[in-house]
Tab-separated table of C-alpha atoms in Angstrom:
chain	number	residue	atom	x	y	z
A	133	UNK	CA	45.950	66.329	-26.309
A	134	UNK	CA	44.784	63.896	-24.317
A	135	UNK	CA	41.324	65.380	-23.566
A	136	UNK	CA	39.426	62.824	-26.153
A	137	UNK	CA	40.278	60.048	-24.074
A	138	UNK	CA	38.685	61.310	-21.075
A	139	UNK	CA	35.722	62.675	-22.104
A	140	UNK	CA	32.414	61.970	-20.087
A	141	UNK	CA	29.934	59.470	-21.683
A	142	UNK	CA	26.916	60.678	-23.018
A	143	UNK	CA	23.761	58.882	-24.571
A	144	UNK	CA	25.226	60.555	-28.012
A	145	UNK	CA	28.266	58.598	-27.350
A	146	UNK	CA	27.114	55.764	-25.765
A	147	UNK	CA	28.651	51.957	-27.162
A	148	UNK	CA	29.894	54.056	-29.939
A	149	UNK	CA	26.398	55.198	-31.647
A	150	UNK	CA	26.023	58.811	-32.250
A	151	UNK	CA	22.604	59.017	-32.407
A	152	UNK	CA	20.421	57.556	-28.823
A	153	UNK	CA	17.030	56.443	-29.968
A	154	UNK	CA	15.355	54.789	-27.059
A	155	UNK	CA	12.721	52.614	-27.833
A	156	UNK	CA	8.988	54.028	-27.815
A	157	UNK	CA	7.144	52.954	-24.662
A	158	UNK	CA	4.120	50.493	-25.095
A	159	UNK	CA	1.085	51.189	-24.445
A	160	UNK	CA	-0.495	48.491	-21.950
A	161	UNK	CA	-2.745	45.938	-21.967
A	162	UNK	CA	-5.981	46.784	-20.170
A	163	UNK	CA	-7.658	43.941	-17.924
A	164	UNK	CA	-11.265	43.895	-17.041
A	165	UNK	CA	-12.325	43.016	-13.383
A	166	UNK	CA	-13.963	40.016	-15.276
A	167	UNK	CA	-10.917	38.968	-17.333
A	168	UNK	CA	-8.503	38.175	-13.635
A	169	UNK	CA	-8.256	34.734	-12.669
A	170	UNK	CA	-9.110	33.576	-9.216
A	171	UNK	CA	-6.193	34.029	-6.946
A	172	UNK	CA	-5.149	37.319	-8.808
A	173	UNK	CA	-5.371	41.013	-7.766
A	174	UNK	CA	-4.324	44.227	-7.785
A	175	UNK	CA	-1.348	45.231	-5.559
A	176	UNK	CA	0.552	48.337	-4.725
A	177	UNK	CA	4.775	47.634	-4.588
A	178	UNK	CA	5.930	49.610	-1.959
A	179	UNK	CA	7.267	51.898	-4.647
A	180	UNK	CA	3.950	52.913	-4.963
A	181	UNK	CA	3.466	50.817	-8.408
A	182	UNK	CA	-0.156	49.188	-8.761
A	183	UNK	CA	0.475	45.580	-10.314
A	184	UNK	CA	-0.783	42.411	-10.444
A	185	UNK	CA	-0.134	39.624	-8.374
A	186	UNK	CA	-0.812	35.948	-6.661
A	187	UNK	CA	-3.065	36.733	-3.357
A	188	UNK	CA	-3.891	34.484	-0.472
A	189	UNK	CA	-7.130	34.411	0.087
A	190	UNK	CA	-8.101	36.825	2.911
A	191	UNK	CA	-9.175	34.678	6.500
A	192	UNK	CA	-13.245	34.614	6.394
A	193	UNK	CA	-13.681	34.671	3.034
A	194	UNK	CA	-15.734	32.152	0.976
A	195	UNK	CA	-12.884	30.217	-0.056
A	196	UNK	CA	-12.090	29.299	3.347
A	197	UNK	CA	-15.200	28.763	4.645
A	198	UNK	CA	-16.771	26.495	2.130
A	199	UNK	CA	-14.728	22.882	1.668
A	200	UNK	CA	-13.918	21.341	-1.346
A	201	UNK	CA	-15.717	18.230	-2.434
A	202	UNK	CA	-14.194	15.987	-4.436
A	203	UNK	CA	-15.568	13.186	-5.762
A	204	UNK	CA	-13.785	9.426	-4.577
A	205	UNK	CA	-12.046	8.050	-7.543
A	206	UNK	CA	-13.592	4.597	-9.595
A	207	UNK	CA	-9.816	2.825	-8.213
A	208	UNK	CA	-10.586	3.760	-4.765
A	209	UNK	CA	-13.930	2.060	-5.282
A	210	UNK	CA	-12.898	-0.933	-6.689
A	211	UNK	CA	-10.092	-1.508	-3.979
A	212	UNK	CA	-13.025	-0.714	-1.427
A	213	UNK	CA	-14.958	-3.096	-3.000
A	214	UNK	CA	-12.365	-6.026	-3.613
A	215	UNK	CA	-10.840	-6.103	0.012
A	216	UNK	CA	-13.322	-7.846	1.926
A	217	UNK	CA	-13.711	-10.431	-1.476
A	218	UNK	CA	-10.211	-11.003	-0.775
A	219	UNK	CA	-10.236	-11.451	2.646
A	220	UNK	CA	-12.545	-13.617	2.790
A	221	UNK	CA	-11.197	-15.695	0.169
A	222	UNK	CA	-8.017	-16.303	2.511
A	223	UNK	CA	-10.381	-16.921	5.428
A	224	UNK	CA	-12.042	-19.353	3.663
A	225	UNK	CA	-8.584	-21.012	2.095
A	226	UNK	CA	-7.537	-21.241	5.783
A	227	UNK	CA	-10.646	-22.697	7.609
A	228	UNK	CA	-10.308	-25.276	4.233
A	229	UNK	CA	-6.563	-26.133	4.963
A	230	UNK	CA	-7.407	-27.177	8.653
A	231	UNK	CA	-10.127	-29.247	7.859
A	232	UNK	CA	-7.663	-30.883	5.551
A	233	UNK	CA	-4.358	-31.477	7.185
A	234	UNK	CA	-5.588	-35.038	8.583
A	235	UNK	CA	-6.197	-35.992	5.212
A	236	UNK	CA	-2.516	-34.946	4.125
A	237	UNK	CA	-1.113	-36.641	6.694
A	238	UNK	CA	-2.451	-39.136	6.296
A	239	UNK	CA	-1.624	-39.687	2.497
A	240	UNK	CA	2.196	-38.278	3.294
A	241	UNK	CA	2.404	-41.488	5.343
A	242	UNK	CA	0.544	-43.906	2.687
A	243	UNK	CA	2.928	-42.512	-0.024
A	244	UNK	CA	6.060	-43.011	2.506
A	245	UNK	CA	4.827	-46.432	2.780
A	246	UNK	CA	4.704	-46.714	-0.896
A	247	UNK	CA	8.231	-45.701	-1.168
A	248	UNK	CA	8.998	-48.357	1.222
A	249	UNK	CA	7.433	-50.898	-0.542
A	250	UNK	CA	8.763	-49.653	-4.280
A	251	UNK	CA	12.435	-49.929	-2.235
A	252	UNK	CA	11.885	-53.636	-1.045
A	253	UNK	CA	10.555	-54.854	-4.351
A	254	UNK	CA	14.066	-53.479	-5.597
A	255	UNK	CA	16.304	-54.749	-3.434
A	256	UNK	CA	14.932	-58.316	-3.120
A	257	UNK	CA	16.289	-59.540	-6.123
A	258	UNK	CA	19.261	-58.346	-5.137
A	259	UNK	CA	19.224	-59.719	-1.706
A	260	UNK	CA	18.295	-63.039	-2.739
A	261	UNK	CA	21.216	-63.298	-5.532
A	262	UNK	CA	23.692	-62.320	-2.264
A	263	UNK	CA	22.330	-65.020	-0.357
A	264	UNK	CA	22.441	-67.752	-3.016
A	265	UNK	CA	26.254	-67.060	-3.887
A	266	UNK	CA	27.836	-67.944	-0.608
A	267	UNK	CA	27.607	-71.514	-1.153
A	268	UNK	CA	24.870	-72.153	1.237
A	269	UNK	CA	22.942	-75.126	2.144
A	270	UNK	CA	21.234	-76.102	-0.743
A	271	UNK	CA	22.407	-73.622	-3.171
A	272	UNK	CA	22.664	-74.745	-6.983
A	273	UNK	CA	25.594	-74.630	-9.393
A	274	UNK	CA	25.880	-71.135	-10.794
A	275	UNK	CA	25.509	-71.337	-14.566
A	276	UNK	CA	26.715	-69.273	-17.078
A	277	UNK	CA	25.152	-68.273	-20.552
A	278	UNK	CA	26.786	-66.888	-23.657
A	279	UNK	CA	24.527	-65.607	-25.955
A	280	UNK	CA	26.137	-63.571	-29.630
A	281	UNK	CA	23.562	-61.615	-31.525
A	282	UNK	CA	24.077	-60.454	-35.094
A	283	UNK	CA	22.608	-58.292	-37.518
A	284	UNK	CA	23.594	-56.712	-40.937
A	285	UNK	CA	22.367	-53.150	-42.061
A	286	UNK	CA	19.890	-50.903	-39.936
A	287	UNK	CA	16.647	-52.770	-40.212
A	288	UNK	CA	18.296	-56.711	-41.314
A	289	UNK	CA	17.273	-59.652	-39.335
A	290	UNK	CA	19.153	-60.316	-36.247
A	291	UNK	CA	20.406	-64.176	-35.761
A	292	UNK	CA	21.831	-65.475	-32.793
A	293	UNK	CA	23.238	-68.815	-30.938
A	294	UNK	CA	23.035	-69.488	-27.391
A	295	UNK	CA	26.202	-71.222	-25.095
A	296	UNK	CA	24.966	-73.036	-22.294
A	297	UNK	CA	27.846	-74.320	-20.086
């Protein structure tokens, strides 16, 4: 009764279909010596299959012996070329700069002196008006000048009258 639950599987039984039909076996592709790559050959797995496979190439062998030559890149040219150019252009900026400092000294102190003489112009006026207002020998009467301006509208003639006292 309960020998159909324990029954062995078989490939009539197997996942349930009762009919196994493998699937027919390919036939394979056949390579001519001509048609591998370079770097490709025939191997034998140690379970004696024969397959295909990546290969080093063998010490002594052409590969090896013969290097590669590859030809130097137009940028690698061009930054050859342009390095000295560029050098030389700082070399040159530099021996340029020396021969030029005395000159920007020398203006750096003819425009400090320009600032100095820019800062006396403005503060003379006010130096003199100091000295006049403490009553001084010989210092006249401070007068004092009212002046009212009017105008009407944005462009209407301006009038105005003047109080001298």
């Amino acid at each position: 009764m309960h020998t159909e639950l324990h029954q062995p599987l078989t490939p009539a039984t197997r996942y349930g279909n009762p009919i196994h039909r493998p699937r027919p076996i390919e036939p394979h592709t056949i390579l001519l010596p001509q048609d591998i790559p370079p770097g490709v050959d025939w191997v034998t797995l140690p379970n004696g299959i024969r397959t295909l496979a990546y290969t080093h190439p063998h010490p002594g062998t052409a590969a090896e012996l013969e290097p590669v030559r590859e030809s130097i890149p137009r940028w690698a040219k061009t930054t050859a070329l342009l390095a000295p150019t560029l050098g030389g252009g700082i070399a040159a900026a530099g021996f340029g700069i020396s021969y030029a400092a005395p000159g920007v000294l020398a203006m750096a102190e003819a425009l400090w002196a320009t600032v100095a003489l820019i800062a006396a112009g403005a503060l003379a006026p006010l130096l003199l008006r100091a000295s006049r207002g403490r009553g001084g020998r010989g210092a006249a009467p401070v007068q004092h000048i009212t002046q009212n301006i009017t105008a009407t509208g944005v462009f209407g003639r301006a009038t105005g009258t003047l109080n001298n006292r």
